[in-house]
Short mmCIF file of C-alpha atoms in Angstrom, two decimals:
data_model
loop_
_atom_site.label_atom_id
_atom_site.label_comp_id
_atom_site.label_asym_id
_atom_site.label_seq_id
_atom_site.Cartn_x
_atom_site.Cartn_y
_atom_site.Cartn_z
CA MET A 1 48.01 -37.70 114.78
CA ALA A 2 47.17 -36.55 111.46
CA SER A 3 49.61 -34.64 109.54
CA PRO A 4 48.86 -31.12 108.84
CA LEU A 5 49.06 -31.41 105.18
CA SER A 6 46.84 -34.62 104.96
CA PRO A 7 43.76 -32.37 104.01
CA ILE A 8 45.20 -31.40 100.86
CA HIS A 9 44.37 -35.00 99.35
CA HIS A 10 40.83 -34.51 100.04
CA LEU A 11 40.28 -31.57 97.82
CA PRO A 12 37.75 -32.59 95.12
CA PHE A 13 39.07 -30.12 92.38
CA LEU A 14 42.35 -32.03 92.42
CA SER A 15 41.03 -35.56 91.92
CA SER A 16 42.69 -37.67 89.04
CA THR A 17 39.54 -37.69 86.98
CA SER A 18 38.95 -33.94 87.05
CA THR A 19 42.86 -33.38 86.02
CA ALA A 20 42.54 -35.47 82.92
CA THR A 21 39.32 -33.89 81.98
CA THR A 22 40.94 -30.75 81.87
CA LEU A 23 43.87 -31.82 80.01
CA THR A 24 41.81 -33.50 77.47
CA ARG A 25 39.83 -30.16 76.95
CA ARG A 26 42.99 -28.04 76.60
CA SER A 27 44.44 -30.54 74.05
CA LEU A 28 41.39 -30.22 71.76
CA LEU A 29 41.31 -26.44 72.22
CA LEU A 30 44.92 -26.17 71.37
CA SER A 31 44.62 -28.74 68.17
CA SER A 32 41.69 -26.75 67.06
CA THR A 33 43.64 -23.37 67.19
CA LEU A 34 46.54 -24.74 65.50
CA THR A 35 44.46 -26.13 62.69
CA THR A 36 42.70 -22.67 62.06
CA THR A 37 45.94 -20.74 62.31
CA LEU A 38 47.62 -22.63 59.80
CA PRO A 39 48.28 -20.62 56.31
CA THR A 40 46.00 -21.32 53.46
CA THR A 41 46.63 -21.09 49.88
CA PRO A 42 44.16 -18.40 48.20
CA LEU A 43 41.64 -19.63 45.56
CA SER A 44 42.75 -18.66 42.07
CA LEU A 45 40.15 -16.70 40.45
CA PRO A 46 39.28 -17.31 36.65
CA PRO A 47 40.75 -14.56 34.42
CA GLN A 48 38.62 -11.47 33.71
CA LEU A 49 37.67 -11.46 29.84
CA ASP A 50 37.58 -8.41 27.90
CA THR A 51 34.20 -8.83 26.01
CA ASN A 52 33.47 -5.18 25.36
CA ILE A 53 32.17 -4.60 21.94
CA THR A 54 34.93 -2.90 19.70
CA ASP A 55 33.26 -3.51 16.44
CA ARG A 56 29.89 -4.03 14.84
CA VAL A 57 28.98 -5.50 11.67
CA TYR A 58 25.82 -6.67 9.64
CA LEU A 59 24.74 -9.71 7.92
CA ASP A 60 21.47 -9.53 5.94
CA PHE A 61 20.11 -12.95 4.85
CA SER A 62 17.83 -13.97 2.33
CA LEU A 63 15.72 -16.99 1.52
CA CYS A 64 15.06 -18.74 -1.83
CA PRO A 65 12.61 -21.34 -2.38
CA THR A 66 14.71 -23.91 -3.97
CA TYR A 67 18.37 -24.88 -3.72
CA PHE A 68 20.13 -22.73 -6.31
CA ARG A 69 23.01 -24.52 -8.30
CA ASN A 70 23.14 -22.74 -11.80
CA ALA A 71 25.02 -19.39 -10.75
CA THR A 72 28.55 -18.82 -11.65
CA ALA A 73 31.32 -16.66 -10.23
CA ALA A 74 30.72 -14.07 -12.98
CA ASP A 75 27.03 -13.82 -12.44
CA SER A 76 26.99 -14.33 -8.69
CA THR A 77 24.84 -11.12 -8.06
CA HIS A 78 21.79 -13.33 -9.17
CA LEU A 79 21.90 -16.38 -7.24
CA CYS A 80 18.05 -16.34 -6.61
CA SER A 81 15.53 -14.84 -8.99
CA ASP A 82 12.92 -14.47 -6.47
CA PRO A 83 14.72 -13.97 -3.10
CA SER A 84 12.46 -13.26 0.08
CA PRO A 85 14.41 -11.12 2.98
CA LEU A 86 14.83 -12.76 6.01
CA GLY A 87 16.17 -9.94 8.02
CA ARG A 88 19.35 -8.52 9.29
CA LEU A 89 21.84 -9.62 12.06
CA VAL A 90 23.65 -6.91 13.88
CA LEU A 91 26.91 -8.70 15.46
CA GLY A 92 29.23 -7.17 18.33
CA LEU A 93 32.75 -8.53 18.21
CA TYR A 94 35.27 -8.84 20.87
CA GLY A 95 38.22 -7.09 19.39
CA ASN A 96 40.16 -6.38 22.47
CA LEU A 97 40.09 -10.23 23.30
CA LEU A 98 40.56 -11.74 20.11
CA PRO A 99 42.01 -8.77 17.60
CA LEU A 100 43.21 -11.41 14.81
CA THR A 101 40.13 -13.36 14.69
CA VAL A 102 37.77 -10.08 14.62
CA SER A 103 40.14 -8.30 12.23
CA THR A 104 39.53 -11.18 9.68
CA PHE A 105 35.97 -11.35 9.93
CA LYS A 106 35.32 -7.65 9.68
CA ARG A 107 37.39 -7.66 6.59
CA MET A 108 35.49 -10.47 5.28
CA CYS A 109 32.35 -8.58 5.60
CA THR A 110 33.66 -5.13 4.65
CA SER A 111 35.20 -6.50 1.37
CA SER A 112 31.95 -8.46 0.75
CA SER A 113 33.62 -11.61 0.58
CA TYR A 114 30.50 -13.25 2.50
CA LYS A 115 27.96 -11.63 0.32
CA ASN A 116 25.97 -14.17 -1.95
CA THR A 117 27.58 -17.25 0.09
CA LEU A 118 25.42 -19.94 1.74
CA VAL A 119 24.20 -20.93 5.11
CA HIS A 120 25.33 -24.51 4.15
CA LYS A 121 24.51 -26.31 7.38
CA ILE A 122 21.72 -26.22 10.07
CA PHE A 123 21.57 -28.29 13.17
CA PRO A 124 18.08 -27.70 14.78
CA GLY A 125 18.09 -26.72 18.33
CA GLN A 126 21.89 -26.13 18.38
CA PHE A 127 23.62 -23.79 15.55
CA PHE A 128 24.01 -22.93 11.84
CA GLN A 129 27.24 -22.66 9.69
CA ALA A 130 28.20 -20.20 6.93
CA GLY A 131 31.34 -19.26 5.16
CA ARG A 132 32.52 -22.46 3.90
CA GLN A 133 35.26 -22.21 1.18
CA GLY A 134 35.17 -24.18 -2.01
CA ARG A 135 36.78 -23.92 -5.14
CA SER A 136 34.65 -21.51 -6.85
CA ARG A 137 31.47 -19.56 -5.99
CA GLU A 138 29.23 -21.51 -8.42
CA TYR A 139 27.58 -23.25 -5.37
CA GLY A 140 27.40 -20.12 -2.96
CA GLU A 141 30.62 -20.71 -1.39
CA VAL A 142 33.38 -18.27 -0.02
CA ARG A 143 36.29 -17.59 -2.54
CA LEU A 144 38.95 -15.41 -0.93
CA PRO A 145 40.38 -12.60 -3.24
CA PRO A 146 44.12 -12.64 -3.27
CA ALA A 147 44.15 -8.94 -2.75
CA LEU A 148 42.42 -9.49 0.44
CA ASP A 149 45.73 -10.89 1.96
CA LEU A 150 44.25 -11.96 5.17
CA PRO A 151 47.09 -12.60 8.02
CA ARG A 152 47.63 -15.96 9.56
CA ASN A 153 45.28 -16.49 12.69
CA THR A 154 47.87 -17.49 15.65
CA GLU A 155 44.94 -17.64 18.01
CA THR A 156 43.82 -20.54 16.83
CA VAL A 157 46.53 -22.20 18.75
CA ASP A 158 46.36 -20.23 21.85
CA SER A 159 44.60 -21.67 24.84
CA LYS A 160 43.39 -18.52 26.12
CA ALA A 161 41.17 -17.80 22.76
CA PHE A 162 38.92 -20.91 23.89
CA LEU A 163 37.81 -19.58 27.14
CA LEU A 164 34.39 -18.36 26.40
CA LYS A 165 31.56 -20.63 26.01
CA HIS A 166 28.65 -21.44 23.56
CA SER A 167 26.51 -21.00 26.60
CA ARG A 168 23.31 -19.40 24.93
CA PRO A 169 21.50 -18.36 21.75
CA GLY A 170 23.49 -15.76 19.49
CA VAL A 171 27.18 -16.84 20.10
CA VAL A 172 29.10 -16.06 17.01
CA SER A 173 32.24 -18.41 16.85
CA LEU A 174 35.03 -19.46 14.58
CA CYS A 175 34.71 -22.93 13.14
CA LEU A 176 37.36 -25.30 13.92
CA SER A 177 36.20 -28.51 15.02
CA GLU A 178 33.09 -27.89 13.04
CA ASN A 179 35.21 -26.79 9.80
CA ASP A 180 34.17 -28.54 6.58
CA ASP A 181 36.19 -26.49 4.02
CA ASP A 182 36.87 -28.37 0.77
CA ASP A 183 39.92 -30.51 1.59
CA GLU A 184 41.89 -29.01 -1.46
CA VAL A 185 41.18 -25.59 -0.36
CA LYS A 186 42.84 -26.57 2.99
CA LEU A 187 46.05 -27.94 1.25
CA ASP A 188 46.80 -24.37 -0.13
CA SER A 189 49.55 -22.72 1.73
CA GLU A 190 47.58 -19.45 1.52
CA TYR A 191 44.41 -20.83 3.21
CA ARG A 192 42.84 -18.99 5.83
CA ASN A 193 39.86 -20.41 7.79
CA VAL A 194 36.87 -17.90 7.46
CA GLU A 195 34.17 -20.36 8.48
CA PHE A 196 32.03 -19.44 11.19
CA LEU A 197 28.86 -20.34 13.12
CA ILE A 198 25.99 -19.02 15.20
CA THR A 199 24.22 -20.81 18.12
CA THR A 200 20.38 -20.77 17.57
CA GLY A 201 19.40 -22.24 21.06
CA PRO A 202 17.29 -22.62 22.81
CA GLY A 203 20.06 -24.36 25.04
CA PRO A 204 23.80 -24.22 25.36
CA CYS A 205 26.03 -26.22 22.94
CA PRO A 206 28.82 -27.55 25.50
CA GLN A 207 30.19 -29.92 22.63
CA LEU A 208 31.48 -26.87 20.75
CA ASP A 209 33.30 -25.55 23.95
CA ASN A 210 37.25 -25.51 23.88
CA ASN A 211 37.09 -26.60 20.27
CA ASN A 212 35.90 -23.34 18.37
CA ILE A 213 36.66 -19.53 19.05
CA VAL A 214 33.83 -17.39 20.35
CA PHE A 215 34.55 -14.02 18.93
CA GLY A 216 31.20 -12.14 19.13
CA THR A 217 27.42 -12.19 20.02
CA VAL A 218 24.51 -11.23 18.44
CA LEU A 219 23.21 -7.66 19.26
CA GLU A 220 20.12 -7.30 17.03
CA GLY A 221 18.13 -10.03 15.12
CA LEU A 222 17.56 -13.18 17.21
CA ASP A 223 14.36 -13.31 15.53
CA VAL A 224 16.47 -13.84 12.17
CA VAL A 225 18.47 -16.55 13.97
CA THR A 226 15.34 -18.32 14.72
CA ALA A 227 13.75 -18.13 11.26
CA ILE A 228 17.11 -19.86 9.98
CA ALA A 229 16.90 -22.51 12.60
CA SER A 230 13.47 -23.28 11.61
CA ILE A 231 14.20 -24.09 8.24
CA PRO A 232 13.90 -27.69 7.51
CA THR A 233 17.03 -29.80 6.48
CA TYR A 234 18.13 -32.93 4.94
CA LYS A 235 17.94 -35.95 7.79
CA PRO A 236 19.14 -39.22 6.12
CA SER A 237 17.20 -42.29 7.23
CA GLU A 238 18.54 -44.69 9.82
CA ARG A 239 19.28 -47.35 7.01
CA ILE A 240 21.26 -44.82 5.15
CA ARG A 241 23.18 -43.83 8.09
CA GLN A 242 24.13 -47.51 8.86
CA LEU A 243 25.18 -48.07 5.12
CA ASN A 244 27.33 -44.91 5.74
CA ASP A 245 29.00 -46.14 8.80
CA LEU A 246 29.82 -49.27 6.84
CA ALA A 247 31.30 -47.44 3.93
CA GLU A 248 33.50 -45.45 6.11
CA PHE A 249 34.54 -48.47 8.36
CA PHE A 250 35.94 -49.83 4.78
CA GLY A 251 37.55 -46.63 3.82
CA ASP A 252 35.21 -45.57 1.14
CA GLU A 253 35.61 -41.89 0.38
CA ARG A 254 32.16 -41.78 -0.75
CA ALA A 255 31.04 -42.18 2.62
CA GLN A 256 32.47 -38.45 3.58
CA LYS A 257 30.89 -36.93 0.57
CA GLY A 258 27.65 -38.34 1.44
CA ARG A 259 27.88 -37.30 5.04
CA SER A 260 28.37 -33.80 3.78
CA LEU A 261 24.81 -33.40 2.59
CA TRP A 262 23.44 -34.22 5.93
CA ASN A 263 21.81 -31.23 7.95
CA ARG A 264 21.87 -29.10 4.63
CA PRO A 265 18.85 -26.80 4.21
CA LEU A 266 16.23 -27.80 1.97
CA LYS A 267 15.77 -23.94 0.86
CA THR A 268 18.48 -21.69 -0.13
CA VAL A 269 19.60 -19.22 2.79
CA TYR A 270 22.41 -17.07 1.87
CA ILE A 271 23.90 -13.79 2.86
CA SER A 272 22.53 -11.02 0.63
CA ASP A 273 24.69 -8.33 1.92
CA CYS A 274 27.23 -7.65 4.62
CA GLY A 275 29.37 -4.56 6.04
CA GLU A 276 30.49 -2.89 9.00
CA LEU A 277 28.43 -0.39 11.51
CA GLN A 278 30.26 2.28 13.34
CA VAL A 279 30.72 1.74 17.05
CA THR A 280 30.06 5.07 18.78
CA LYS A 281 31.19 3.99 22.22
CA PRO A 282 33.53 0.92 22.03
CA SER A 283 34.11 0.95 25.53
CA MET A 284 30.62 0.00 26.47
CA SER A 285 29.69 -3.52 27.53
CA PRO A 286 27.18 -5.19 25.25
CA THR A 287 23.62 -5.79 26.01
CA LEU A 288 23.51 -9.54 25.67
CA PRO A 289 20.49 -11.11 24.12
#
């Protein structure tokens, strides 16, 4: 006679195969639940940079048919006998983000220290440089008057000052890696770096990022930037480049002097006037070109 409990062994839903399958599914479900409920670390967002325009300055540029070399500091108002105006750049400056750099640049403009100084380097499709310091203004170089008494710019050693990128035409940047001030000037204990560059486009200049301080933008006059960028420059032949590299390898000082002539404009481009424009609403964000 069969035991009254024997029918239980014939129930299909209690088979070993079904039980194993059920446990496996539950294990997978439990594992998935634990994975999704583990605490996660929130992604760090990039810092918000205050690029509101606090100050506006202007730079007027003029062109001379030939490269002048006969003016002196005493007669610096006549660098070119027959200049041709190129136009005006209006620059917006990020004074909240970089107060020291902006203050120095603005004072250079309001004191006319940039006036009658050269655009001394043009790199086609990239940027041009101005504000180079030399021993005199005979060749259109910047000479800082002692009365200007510019403060030391500690932002040049602050990593936060290098966060903005040279991502488009019209970026205004303090030259650090690209600085080519006269070596004797740099040895002066009162030396202050006031050389700057402006990107010309059409593309970005990533090689300048993290090495130069972006402190402003061109608000008006990108056509002037394009006109400056189109001026022909001195380009050495491949043989001269090779000889220069060889001279540099052997430590010949003339190699550096020769290299300083590369990318110089073949016509005189200079800042004929500069100054400050009043900002009516400094809290407004700039209209980027």
